[in-house]
Amino acid sequence: MTRSQEIIGLFDKYVMPTYGRYPLVFVRGEGARVWDAEGKEYLDFGGGIAVNVLGHAALASALAQQANVLVHTSNLYYTEPQGLLAKRLVEMVGIPGKCFFCNSGAEANEALYKLARKFGNESGGRYEILTFIESFHGRTLAGISATGQENVKKGFEPMVDGFRHVPFNDLDAVAKAVGPKTAAILVEPIQGESGIQPAKAEFLRGLRRLCDDKRLLLMFDEVQCGIGRTGEFCGFQSIAPDVQPDAIAWAKGLAGGFPIGAIWARTPYADVLQPGSHASTFGGTPLACAVALAVLDTIQQKKLMQNARDVGNYFMSQLRGLKAPTIKEVRGLGLMIGVELTVEAKGVIARLMESGLLTIPAGATVVRFLPPLNITRAEVDEAVHKFREALRQTAA
Ligand code: PLP
């Protein structure tokens, strides 16, 4: 029995089978590469699903430094890293506001739902949040209620009340759906899980106008597309930088793999959630915030958003240049790229894995590439070569 088989055996026996996992056991990583328990090397273009923005083994010094000083105190007290991280996030958004910290994307969105409900209830008994068909907002009960995909809801009914799904990139449909109980609109500027579907600039601008007209909060779920991935700090800034949201949720890449989630809300909505209205024991620990600050420092110092733009454009042009008959469309922004195939993505992803390239499926037919933001052109060339071969074998 191999070491991988032994470890998979532990999962079969002791870990709840909530995930459909690939039969790979990883033991070590460095930069954009990971190694399995038998020592086979993989180029990691899945990036832990848009989390490992600096690649692997990149957080050790920030973690060790803060771990030697202060790990956790609770939110009954103040700590400097949380204050500094909030300041940095407000600066990155560029609009006056404040932040709240939690531990994951679903939890960040949960804070948005509560912000919207409190705002809505206080402004005329409104509670409904419009979200989009094919959206994804997380796996908590409110998360699956907000998510516009039936498969995540099945078996968990009844859903949390107050979410309605409307067609993405269809402003007329959204305008028609707004009712007297609507308090907010929550949208992913680039839908990730459903296969990398960017919102149109005019759509985001139209949502802003609609929210202004109807006094609704415009909330962006930047959990997957944020933190520099699209070439700007926020995904919406790559699409329509003139659009000013009222609130934003982040998680995934914020601390490069250390768990953290956060929301930002614009003044005056930043003060809607008052003492006693929301909390998280682990939210914004000095450890998580210090690591996030170090990640954001590195992104800025090493100009990784510029790299995401440049290498992302190069990557996209190389993929478009493949002209394989099994490629239907290449789409995305920066280093958030989806290739829609005319065949099921599953087989291609398995072939890529065999050849030592990790990618992520989205929907049935999309292969997603979410590499670290410091990925190089040489690594992209290597990935494109493996992708070309996998498509060639699929077509054959
Ligand atoms: N929102 C979006 C857009 C996501 O892509 C995800 C996860 O894929 C989530 C929310 C949920 O984040 P988490 O898994 O950290 O709860």
mmCIF file of C-alpha atoms in Angstrom, residues 3-378:
data_model
loop_
_atom_site.group_PDB
_atom_site.id
_atom_site.type_symbol
_atom_site.label_atom_id
_atom_site.label_comp_id
_atom_site.label_asym_id
_atom_site.label_seq_id
_atom_site.Cartn_x
_atom_site.Cartn_y
_atom_site.Cartn_z
ATOM 1 C CA ARG A 3 1.513 6.297 1.608
ATOM 2 C CA SER A 4 -1.205 8.063 -0.413
ATOM 3 C CA GLN A 5 -3.475 5.017 -0.207
ATOM 4 C CA GLU A 6 -2.910 4.818 3.548
ATOM 5 C CA ILE A 7 -3.871 8.460 4.022
ATOM 6 C CA ILE A 8 -6.906 8.162 1.744
ATOM 7 C CA GLY A 9 -7.898 5.176 3.915
ATOM 8 C CA LEU A 10 -7.978 7.468 6.957
ATOM 9 C CA PHE A 11 -10.390 9.751 5.134
ATOM 10 C CA ASP A 12 -12.599 6.846 4.081
ATOM 11 C CA LYS A 13 -12.889 5.790 7.693
ATOM 12 C CA TYR A 14 -12.818 9.016 9.691
ATOM 13 C CA VAL A 15 -13.598 12.082 7.547
ATOM 14 C CA MET A 16 -17.172 12.878 6.500
ATOM 15 C CA PRO A 17 -17.546 12.376 2.766
ATOM 16 C CA THR A 18 -18.712 15.943 2.015
ATOM 17 C CA TYR A 19 -16.178 16.436 -0.788
ATOM 18 C CA GLY A 20 -15.633 14.622 -4.053
ATOM 19 C CA ARG A 21 -11.838 14.505 -3.800
ATOM 20 C CA TYR A 22 -9.219 13.636 -6.394
ATOM 21 C CA PRO A 23 -7.019 10.718 -5.292
ATOM 22 C CA LEU A 24 -4.018 12.959 -4.617
ATOM 23 C CA VAL A 25 -2.342 13.455 -1.233
ATOM 24 C CA PHE A 26 -0.161 16.532 -0.961
ATOM 25 C CA VAL A 27 2.600 16.784 1.602
ATOM 26 C CA ARG A 28 4.652 19.831 0.608
ATOM 27 C CA GLY A 29 4.583 22.954 -1.533
ATOM 28 C CA GLU A 30 6.899 25.707 -2.690
ATOM 29 C CA GLY A 31 5.984 28.622 -4.940
ATOM 30 C CA ALA A 32 3.643 27.376 -7.659
ATOM 31 C CA ARG A 33 4.576 23.712 -7.099
ATOM 32 C CA VAL A 34 3.309 20.970 -4.792
ATOM 33 C CA TRP A 35 4.514 17.417 -4.193
ATOM 34 C CA ASP A 36 2.412 14.367 -3.397
ATOM 35 C CA ALA A 37 3.180 11.658 -0.848
ATOM 36 C CA GLU A 38 5.093 9.635 -3.466
ATOM 37 C CA GLY A 39 7.218 12.629 -4.441
ATOM 38 C CA LYS A 40 5.509 13.457 -7.754
ATOM 39 C CA GLU A 41 5.666 17.173 -8.624
ATOM 40 C CA TYR A 42 2.653 19.216 -9.751
ATOM 41 C CA LEU A 43 2.376 22.741 -11.122
ATOM 42 C CA ASP A 44 -0.441 24.289 -9.092
ATOM 43 C CA PHE A 45 -2.729 26.407 -11.286
ATOM 44 C CA GLY A 46 -5.672 25.834 -8.942
ATOM 45 C CA GLY A 47 -4.052 27.905 -6.209
ATOM 46 C CA GLY A 48 -6.179 26.263 -3.519
ATOM 47 C CA ILE A 49 -9.232 27.720 -5.347
ATOM 48 C CA ALA A 50 -7.944 31.308 -5.562
ATOM 49 C CA VAL A 51 -6.429 31.269 -2.066
ATOM 50 C CA ASN A 52 -2.659 30.850 -2.406
ATOM 51 C CA VAL A 53 -2.034 34.282 -3.927
ATOM 52 C CA LEU A 54 1.701 34.138 -3.086
ATOM 53 C CA GLY A 55 2.058 30.426 -3.834
ATOM 54 C CA HIS A 56 3.073 27.790 -1.292
ATOM 55 C CA ALA A 57 5.330 28.143 1.764
ATOM 56 C CA ALA A 58 5.182 31.943 1.527
ATOM 57 C CA LEU A 59 3.743 32.853 4.931
ATOM 58 C CA ALA A 60 6.256 31.331 7.352
ATOM 59 C CA SER A 61 8.036 34.484 8.500
ATOM 60 C CA ALA A 62 4.848 36.546 8.990
ATOM 61 C CA LEU A 63 3.226 33.657 10.856
ATOM 62 C CA ALA A 64 6.253 33.009 13.076
ATOM 63 C CA GLN A 65 6.839 36.664 13.847
ATOM 64 C CA GLN A 66 3.271 37.307 15.020
ATOM 65 C CA ALA A 67 2.895 33.887 16.674
ATOM 66 C CA ASN A 68 5.813 34.768 18.934
ATOM 67 C CA VAL A 69 4.100 37.989 20.034
ATOM 68 C CA LEU A 70 0.291 37.601 20.239
ATOM 69 C CA VAL A 71 -2.049 35.087 18.596
ATOM 70 C CA HIS A 72 -5.510 35.778 20.042
ATOM 71 C CA THR A 73 -7.102 38.044 22.618
ATOM 72 C CA SER A 74 -10.845 38.107 21.634
ATOM 73 C CA ASN A 75 -12.735 41.094 20.324
ATOM 74 C CA LEU A 76 -13.364 42.383 23.851
ATOM 75 C CA TYR A 77 -10.086 44.261 23.353
ATOM 76 C CA TYR A 78 -8.205 46.199 20.694
ATOM 77 C CA THR A 79 -5.163 44.932 18.780
ATOM 78 C CA GLU A 80 -2.988 46.850 16.348
ATOM 79 C CA PRO A 81 -2.963 44.378 13.397
ATOM 80 C CA GLN A 82 -6.796 44.440 13.109
ATOM 81 C CA GLY A 83 -6.833 48.246 13.096
ATOM 82 C CA LEU A 84 -4.032 48.418 10.532
ATOM 83 C CA LEU A 85 -5.622 45.791 8.270
ATOM 84 C CA ALA A 86 -8.972 47.614 8.334
ATOM 85 C CA LYS A 87 -7.182 50.861 7.407
ATOM 86 C CA ARG A 88 -5.347 49.115 4.557
ATOM 87 C CA LEU A 89 -8.533 47.571 3.147
ATOM 88 C CA VAL A 90 -10.343 50.913 3.259
ATOM 89 C CA GLU A 91 -7.384 52.459 1.395
ATOM 90 C CA MET A 92 -7.442 49.674 -1.206
ATOM 91 C CA VAL A 93 -11.151 50.273 -1.862
ATOM 92 C CA GLY A 94 -10.520 54.023 -1.960
ATOM 93 C CA ILE A 95 -13.907 54.989 -0.489
ATOM 94 C CA PRO A 96 -14.343 56.006 3.180
ATOM 95 C CA GLY A 97 -15.776 53.164 5.258
ATOM 96 C CA LYS A 98 -15.025 50.537 7.902
ATOM 97 C CA CYS A 99 -14.377 46.782 8.109
ATOM 98 C CA PHE A 100 -15.579 43.761 10.080
ATOM 99 C CA PHE A 101 -13.492 40.584 10.321
ATOM 100 C CA CYS A 102 -14.463 36.908 10.297
ATOM 101 C CA ASN A 103 -12.958 33.636 9.051
ATOM 102 C CA SER A 104 -14.321 32.601 5.657
ATOM 103 C CA GLY A 105 -16.192 33.689 2.566
ATOM 104 C CA ALA A 106 -19.548 32.313 3.704
ATOM 105 C CA GLU A 107 -19.134 34.163 6.974
ATOM 106 C CA ALA A 108 -18.180 37.397 5.227
ATOM 107 C CA ASN A 109 -21.349 37.148 3.131
ATOM 108 C CA GLU A 110 -23.324 36.381 6.283
ATOM 109 C CA ALA A 111 -22.129 39.728 7.651
ATOM 110 C CA LEU A 112 -23.380 41.363 4.432
ATOM 111 C CA TYR A 113 -26.825 39.729 4.812
ATOM 112 C CA LYS A 114 -27.071 40.987 8.387
ATOM 113 C CA LEU A 115 -25.914 44.459 7.371
ATOM 114 C CA ALA A 116 -28.570 44.509 4.604
ATOM 115 C CA ARG A 117 -31.309 43.232 6.928
ATOM 116 C CA LYS A 118 -30.497 45.778 9.658
ATOM 117 C CA PHE A 119 -30.376 48.574 7.083
ATOM 118 C CA GLY A 120 -33.596 47.373 5.430
ATOM 119 C CA ASN A 121 -35.526 46.811 8.626
ATOM 120 C CA GLU A 122 -34.580 50.256 9.830
ATOM 121 C CA SER A 123 -35.638 51.860 6.550
ATOM 122 C CA GLY A 124 -39.188 50.619 6.074
ATOM 123 C CA GLY A 125 -39.355 46.938 7.085
ATOM 124 C CA ARG A 126 -37.397 45.647 4.115
ATOM 125 C CA TYR A 127 -35.394 42.416 4.277
ATOM 126 C CA GLU A 128 -35.113 40.899 0.806
ATOM 127 C CA ILE A 129 -31.746 40.505 -0.931
ATOM 128 C CA LEU A 130 -31.615 39.929 -4.693
ATOM 129 C CA THR A 131 -28.841 37.598 -5.861
ATOM 130 C CA PHE A 132 -28.131 36.067 -9.260
ATOM 131 C CA ILE A 133 -28.853 32.857 -11.093
ATOM 132 C CA GLU A 134 -25.689 30.689 -11.131
ATOM 133 C CA SER A 135 -24.141 32.772 -8.320
ATOM 134 C CA PHE A 136 -22.225 31.152 -5.455
ATOM 135 C CA HIS A 137 -22.042 32.641 -1.965
ATOM 136 C CA GLY A 138 -21.035 29.803 0.372
ATOM 137 C CA ARG A 139 -22.342 26.717 2.127
ATOM 138 C CA THR A 140 -23.933 27.956 5.343
ATOM 139 C CA LEU A 141 -27.728 27.835 5.420
ATOM 140 C CA ALA A 142 -28.004 31.521 4.458
ATOM 141 C CA GLY A 143 -25.172 30.975 1.961
ATOM 142 C CA ILE A 144 -27.014 28.239 0.072
ATOM 143 C CA SER A 145 -30.204 30.300 0.270
ATOM 144 C CA ALA A 146 -28.368 33.225 -1.351
ATOM 145 C CA THR A 147 -26.658 30.999 -3.936
ATOM 146 C CA GLY A 148 -28.453 30.842 -7.279
ATOM 147 C CA GLN A 149 -27.774 27.146 -7.940
ATOM 148 C CA GLU A 150 -30.345 24.457 -7.141
ATOM 149 C CA ASN A 151 -27.799 21.678 -6.515
ATOM 150 C CA VAL A 152 -26.454 23.281 -3.312
ATOM 151 C CA LYS A 153 -29.958 23.651 -1.828
ATOM 152 C CA LYS A 154 -31.272 20.155 -2.475
ATOM 153 C CA GLY A 155 -32.149 18.279 0.718
ATOM 154 C CA PHE A 156 -31.678 21.286 2.978
ATOM 155 C CA GLU A 157 -35.082 22.903 2.480
ATOM 156 C CA PRO A 158 -36.679 25.091 3.632
ATOM 157 C CA MET A 159 -34.276 27.828 2.639
ATOM 158 C CA VAL A 160 -33.702 30.968 4.693
ATOM 159 C CA ASP A 161 -36.401 33.425 3.668
ATOM 160 C CA GLY A 162 -35.629 36.669 1.877
ATOM 161 C CA PHE A 163 -33.408 35.725 -1.086
ATOM 162 C CA ARG A 164 -34.559 35.867 -4.716
ATOM 163 C CA HIS A 165 -32.442 34.999 -7.765
ATOM 164 C CA VAL A 166 -32.495 37.102 -10.919
ATOM 165 C CA PRO A 167 -30.724 36.732 -14.299
ATOM 166 C CA PHE A 168 -27.071 37.865 -14.356
ATOM 167 C CA ASN A 169 -26.122 40.719 -16.702
ATOM 168 C CA ASP A 170 -29.814 41.491 -17.326
ATOM 169 C CA LEU A 171 -30.572 44.917 -15.879
ATOM 170 C CA ASP A 172 -34.221 45.002 -16.966
ATOM 171 C CA ALA A 173 -34.914 41.734 -15.187
ATOM 172 C CA VAL A 174 -33.288 43.047 -11.995
ATOM 173 C CA ALA A 175 -35.236 46.317 -12.162
ATOM 174 C CA LYS A 176 -38.484 44.363 -12.562
ATOM 175 C CA ALA A 177 -37.624 42.092 -9.630
ATOM 176 C CA VAL A 178 -37.135 44.908 -7.102
ATOM 177 C CA GLY A 179 -40.134 44.974 -4.778
ATOM 178 C CA PRO A 180 -41.274 46.870 -1.668
ATOM 179 C CA LYS A 181 -39.391 44.417 0.583
ATOM 180 C CA THR A 182 -36.087 44.573 -1.321
ATOM 181 C CA ALA A 183 -33.207 46.006 0.717
ATOM 182 C CA ALA A 184 -30.077 45.032 -1.225
ATOM 183 C CA ILE A 185 -28.498 43.436 -4.275
ATOM 184 C CA LEU A 186 -25.563 41.029 -3.842
ATOM 185 C CA VAL A 187 -23.479 40.244 -6.916
ATOM 186 C CA GLU A 188 -20.169 38.588 -7.781
ATOM 187 C CA PRO A 189 -18.439 41.007 -10.201
ATOM 188 C CA ILE A 190 -17.072 37.830 -11.810
ATOM 189 C CA GLN A 191 -19.033 34.681 -11.119
ATOM 190 C CA GLY A 192 -16.414 32.088 -10.200
ATOM 191 C CA GLU A 193 -17.961 28.749 -9.336
ATOM 192 C CA SER A 194 -20.334 28.827 -12.284
ATOM 193 C CA GLY A 195 -17.472 29.098 -14.775
ATOM 194 C CA ILE A 196 -15.813 32.564 -14.782
ATOM 195 C CA GLN A 197 -18.590 34.843 -16.009
ATOM 196 C CA PRO A 198 -17.642 38.535 -15.764
ATOM 197 C CA ALA A 199 -20.361 41.124 -15.189
ATOM 198 C CA LYS A 200 -20.611 43.741 -17.929
ATOM 199 C CA ALA A 201 -19.472 47.247 -16.964
ATOM 200 C CA GLU A 202 -22.838 48.664 -18.004
ATOM 201 C CA PHE A 203 -24.600 46.069 -15.858
ATOM 202 C CA LEU A 204 -22.662 47.116 -12.731
ATOM 203 C CA ARG A 205 -23.297 50.794 -13.532
ATOM 204 C CA GLY A 206 -27.000 50.054 -14.025
ATOM 205 C CA LEU A 207 -27.152 48.205 -10.690
ATOM 206 C CA ARG A 208 -25.616 51.260 -9.016
ATOM 207 C CA ARG A 209 -28.255 53.551 -10.544
ATOM 208 C CA LEU A 210 -31.041 51.147 -9.591
ATOM 209 C CA CYS A 211 -29.769 50.915 -5.994
ATOM 210 C CA ASP A 212 -29.598 54.705 -5.794
ATOM 211 C CA ASP A 213 -33.156 55.072 -7.181
ATOM 212 C CA LYS A 214 -34.679 52.449 -4.875
ATOM 213 C CA ARG A 215 -32.413 53.073 -1.856
ATOM 214 C CA LEU A 216 -30.922 49.583 -1.915
ATOM 215 C CA LEU A 217 -27.457 48.523 -0.814
ATOM 216 C CA LEU A 218 -25.185 47.416 -3.662
ATOM 217 C CA MET A 219 -23.008 44.624 -2.242
ATOM 218 C CA PHE A 220 -20.165 42.855 -4.066
ATOM 219 C CA ASP A 221 -19.053 39.312 -3.257
ATOM 220 C CA GLU A 222 -15.317 39.609 -4.005
ATOM 221 C CA VAL A 223 -14.470 36.392 -2.143
ATOM 222 C CA GLN A 224 -13.069 34.718 -5.271
ATOM 223 C CA CYS A 225 -12.338 37.610 -7.635
ATOM 224 C CA GLY A 226 -10.812 40.015 -5.074
ATOM 225 C CA ILE A 227 -7.306 40.496 -3.601
ATOM 226 C CA GLY A 228 -5.529 41.413 -6.814
ATOM 227 C CA ARG A 229 -6.573 38.386 -8.843
ATOM 228 C CA THR A 230 -8.044 40.321 -11.754
ATOM 229 C CA GLY A 231 -5.153 42.805 -11.864
ATOM 230 C CA GLU A 232 -6.825 45.330 -9.553
ATOM 231 C CA PHE A 233 -7.418 44.894 -5.855
ATOM 232 C CA CYS A 234 -11.133 44.261 -6.398
ATOM 233 C CA GLY A 235 -12.688 42.510 -9.374
ATOM 234 C CA PHE A 236 -15.169 45.341 -9.930
ATOM 235 C CA GLN A 237 -12.234 47.777 -10.247
ATOM 236 C CA SER A 238 -11.113 45.805 -13.332
ATOM 237 C CA ILE A 239 -14.582 46.049 -14.867
ATOM 238 C CA ALA A 240 -16.074 49.413 -13.846
ATOM 239 C CA PRO A 241 -13.784 51.331 -11.441
ATOM 240 C CA ASP A 242 -16.257 54.223 -11.443
ATOM 241 C CA VAL A 243 -18.927 52.127 -9.712
ATOM 242 C CA GLN A 244 -18.949 52.653 -5.950
ATOM 243 C CA PRO A 245 -20.395 49.713 -4.011
ATOM 244 C CA ASP A 246 -21.916 50.090 -0.544
ATOM 245 C CA ALA A 247 -20.338 46.918 0.839
ATOM 246 C CA ILE A 248 -17.808 44.239 -0.145
ATOM 247 C CA ALA A 249 -17.015 40.713 1.121
ATOM 248 C CA TRP A 250 -13.519 39.164 0.867
ATOM 249 C CA ALA A 251 -11.884 35.937 2.062
ATOM 250 C CA LYS A 252 -9.823 33.316 0.158
ATOM 251 C CA GLY A 253 -6.610 35.138 -0.863
ATOM 252 C CA LEU A 254 -6.709 37.832 1.819
ATOM 253 C CA ALA A 255 -4.150 36.084 4.043
ATOM 254 C CA GLY A 256 -2.744 33.842 1.296
ATOM 255 C CA GLY A 257 -4.037 30.602 2.864
ATOM 256 C CA PHE A 258 -4.408 31.518 6.510
ATOM 257 C CA PRO A 259 -8.162 31.624 7.268
ATOM 258 C CA ILE A 260 -9.691 35.092 7.302
ATOM 259 C CA GLY A 261 -12.789 36.814 5.947
ATOM 260 C CA ALA A 262 -13.690 40.474 5.958
ATOM 261 C CA ILE A 263 -16.324 42.936 4.888
ATOM 262 C CA TRP A 264 -16.047 46.627 4.142
ATOM 263 C CA ALA A 265 -19.038 48.979 4.181
ATOM 264 C CA ARG A 266 -19.166 52.542 3.005
ATOM 265 C CA THR A 267 -19.896 55.433 5.337
ATOM 266 C CA PRO A 268 -22.650 55.746 6.712
ATOM 267 C CA TYR A 269 -23.563 52.021 6.345
ATOM 268 C CA ALA A 270 -20.302 51.177 8.134
ATOM 269 C CA ASP A 271 -22.038 52.031 11.419
ATOM 270 C CA VAL A 272 -25.238 50.030 10.834
ATOM 271 C CA LEU A 273 -23.938 47.028 12.849
ATOM 272 C CA GLN A 274 -23.582 48.365 16.397
ATOM 273 C CA PRO A 275 -22.213 46.634 19.556
ATOM 274 C CA GLY A 276 -24.090 43.401 20.243
ATOM 275 C CA SER A 277 -25.397 43.031 16.684
ATOM 276 C CA HIS A 278 -22.681 40.830 15.185
ATOM 277 C CA ALA A 279 -19.542 39.019 16.335
ATOM 278 C CA SER A 280 -17.036 36.251 15.697
ATOM 279 C CA THR A 281 -14.721 34.777 18.353
ATOM 280 C CA PHE A 282 -11.874 34.250 15.914
ATOM 281 C CA GLY A 283 -12.655 37.225 13.661
ATOM 282 C CA GLY A 284 -9.664 39.473 13.074
ATOM 283 C CA THR A 285 -7.138 37.839 15.402
ATOM 284 C CA PRO A 286 -3.765 39.580 15.543
ATOM 285 C CA LEU A 287 -2.285 36.480 13.876
ATOM 286 C CA ALA A 288 -4.674 36.422 10.906
ATOM 287 C CA CYS A 289 -4.494 40.194 10.449
ATOM 288 C CA ALA A 290 -0.687 40.310 10.642
ATOM 289 C CA VAL A 291 -0.462 37.600 7.975
ATOM 290 C CA ALA A 292 -2.991 39.439 5.783
ATOM 291 C CA LEU A 293 -1.000 42.662 6.152
ATOM 292 C CA ALA A 294 2.177 40.829 5.134
ATOM 293 C CA VAL A 295 0.382 39.337 2.099
ATOM 294 C CA LEU A 296 -0.933 42.773 1.045
ATOM 295 C CA ASP A 297 2.569 44.270 1.568
ATOM 296 C CA THR A 298 4.062 41.633 -0.731
ATOM 297 C CA ILE A 299 1.346 42.147 -3.359
ATOM 298 C CA GLN A 300 2.149 45.871 -3.389
ATOM 299 C CA GLN A 301 5.938 45.695 -3.075
ATOM 300 C CA LYS A 302 6.322 43.018 -5.745
ATOM 301 C CA LYS A 303 3.711 44.678 -7.996
ATOM 302 C CA LEU A 304 1.745 41.444 -8.188
ATOM 303 C CA MET A 305 -1.439 43.112 -9.432
ATOM 304 C CA GLN A 306 0.569 44.351 -12.406
ATOM 305 C CA ASN A 307 1.892 40.798 -12.788
ATOM 306 C CA ALA A 308 -1.664 39.406 -12.658
ATOM 307 C CA ARG A 309 -2.605 41.799 -15.479
ATOM 308 C CA ASP A 310 0.487 41.202 -17.637
ATOM 309 C CA VAL A 311 0.913 37.464 -17.174
ATOM 310 C CA GLY A 312 -2.875 37.016 -17.153
ATOM 311 C CA ASN A 313 -3.153 38.709 -20.569
ATOM 312 C CA TYR A 314 -0.250 36.632 -21.857
ATOM 313 C CA PHE A 315 -1.842 33.430 -20.493
ATOM 314 C CA MET A 316 -5.206 34.277 -22.048
ATOM 315 C CA SER A 317 -3.610 35.029 -25.445
ATOM 316 C CA GLN A 318 -1.676 31.739 -25.343
ATOM 317 C CA LEU A 319 -4.869 29.840 -24.513
ATOM 318 C CA ARG A 320 -6.756 31.611 -27.311
ATOM 319 C CA GLY A 321 -3.887 30.775 -29.646
ATOM 320 C CA LEU A 322 -4.360 27.048 -29.071
ATOM 321 C CA LYS A 323 -7.364 27.063 -31.412
ATOM 322 C CA ALA A 324 -8.242 23.532 -30.325
ATOM 323 C CA PRO A 325 -11.583 22.256 -31.647
ATOM 324 C CA THR A 326 -12.578 21.298 -28.085
ATOM 325 C CA ILE A 327 -12.243 24.931 -26.895
ATOM 326 C CA LYS A 328 -15.525 26.854 -27.056
ATOM 327 C CA GLU A 329 -14.439 30.036 -25.272
ATOM 328 C CA VAL A 330 -11.581 31.466 -23.215
ATOM 329 C CA ARG A 331 -12.750 34.144 -20.775
ATOM 330 C CA GLY A 332 -11.721 35.937 -17.606
ATOM 331 C CA LEU A 333 -9.739 38.808 -16.204
ATOM 332 C CA GLY A 334 -6.128 38.790 -15.011
ATOM 333 C CA LEU A 335 -5.351 35.445 -13.398
ATOM 334 C CA MET A 336 -8.989 34.367 -13.102
ATOM 335 C CA ILE A 337 -9.409 32.420 -16.309
ATOM 336 C CA GLY A 338 -11.966 29.898 -17.485
ATOM 337 C CA VAL A 339 -11.788 27.766 -20.614
ATOM 338 C CA GLU A 340 -15.176 26.482 -21.694
ATOM 339 C CA LEU A 341 -14.908 23.205 -23.572
ATOM 340 C CA THR A 342 -17.236 21.440 -25.972
ATOM 341 C CA VAL A 343 -16.656 18.287 -23.893
ATOM 342 C CA GLU A 344 -16.877 17.532 -20.151
ATOM 343 C CA ALA A 345 -14.089 19.214 -18.195
ATOM 344 C CA LYS A 346 -13.713 16.202 -15.879
ATOM 345 C CA GLY A 347 -11.683 14.056 -18.290
ATOM 346 C CA VAL A 348 -9.383 16.907 -19.305
ATOM 347 C CA ILE A 349 -8.720 17.814 -15.666
ATOM 348 C CA ALA A 350 -7.854 14.177 -14.892
ATOM 349 C CA ARG A 351 -5.412 14.104 -17.843
ATOM 350 C CA LEU A 352 -3.848 17.365 -16.666
ATOM 351 C CA MET A 353 -3.407 15.904 -13.199
ATOM 352 C CA GLU A 354 -1.664 12.893 -14.635
ATOM 353 C CA SER A 355 0.704 15.173 -16.515
ATOM 354 C CA GLY A 356 1.387 17.178 -13.341
ATOM 355 C CA LEU A 357 -0.862 20.234 -13.700
ATOM 356 C CA LEU A 358 -3.571 21.110 -11.164
ATOM 357 C CA THR A 359 -6.661 23.005 -12.369
ATOM 358 C CA ILE A 360 -10.202 23.410 -11.030
ATOM 359 C CA PRO A 361 -13.491 22.478 -12.658
ATOM 360 C CA ALA A 362 -16.366 24.977 -12.767
ATOM 361 C CA GLY A 363 -19.722 23.663 -13.860
ATOM 362 C CA ALA A 364 -19.581 20.659 -16.177
ATOM 363 C CA THR A 365 -17.535 22.060 -19.039
ATOM 364 C CA VAL A 366 -15.189 24.760 -17.724
ATOM 365 C CA VAL A 367 -11.538 24.333 -16.701
ATOM 366 C CA ARG A 368 -10.545 27.100 -14.289
ATOM 367 C CA PHE A 369 -7.040 28.494 -13.874
ATOM 368 C CA LEU A 370 -6.421 30.402 -10.615
ATOM 369 C CA PRO A 371 -2.619 30.382 -10.201
ATOM 370 C CA PRO A 372 -0.667 32.423 -7.637
ATOM 371 C CA LEU A 373 -0.368 36.130 -8.482
ATOM 372 C CA ASN A 374 3.423 35.777 -8.757
ATOM 373 C CA ILE A 375 3.209 33.154 -11.502
ATOM 374 C CA THR A 376 5.789 33.567 -14.302
ATOM 375 C CA ARG A 377 5.476 33.421 -18.083
ATOM 376 C CA ALA A 378 7.697 30.319 -18.061
#
